[in-house]
């Protein structure tokens, strides 16, 4: 019984560590994307160019 509990605890800890690592990687990716977007916006502002427009929203004219 002790081996079963030990195995369950070890598996749970490994799962938690892996989940934390994946969450950290996702956070880094999102931070990189946000930094790139901010840099592009800053560069466009300096050059006097309009910011890249967001995709057009479909609105009903009826």
Short mmCIF file of C-alpha atoms in Angstrom, two decimals, residues 18-42:
data_model
loop_
_atom_site.label_atom_id
_atom_site.label_comp_id
_atom_site.label_asym_id
_atom_site.label_seq_id
_atom_site.Cartn_x
_atom_site.Cartn_y
_atom_site.Cartn_z
CA UNK A 18 5.17 19.80 -15.84
CA UNK A 19 2.02 21.95 -15.75
CA UNK A 20 3.96 24.80 -14.15
CA UNK A 21 6.66 24.54 -16.83
CA UNK A 22 4.10 24.62 -19.65
CA UNK A 23 2.31 27.60 -18.09
CA UNK A 24 5.65 29.44 -17.82
CA UNK A 25 6.42 28.76 -21.50
CA UNK A 26 2.98 30.01 -22.56
CA UNK A 27 3.44 33.14 -20.46
CA UNK A 28 6.81 33.79 -22.13
CA UNK A 29 5.27 33.36 -25.59
CA UNK A 30 2.45 35.78 -24.79
CA UNK A 31 4.92 38.29 -23.37
CA UNK A 32 7.00 38.05 -26.56
CA UNK A 33 3.93 38.65 -28.72
CA UNK A 34 2.89 41.65 -26.64
CA UNK A 35 6.41 43.10 -26.79
CA UNK A 36 6.54 42.69 -30.57
CA UNK A 37 3.16 44.39 -30.97
CA UNK A 38 4.23 47.27 -28.73
CA UNK A 39 7.49 47.67 -30.67
CA UNK A 40 5.64 47.73 -34.00
CA UNK A 41 3.19 50.32 -32.68
CA UNK A 42 6.04 52.45 -31.31
#
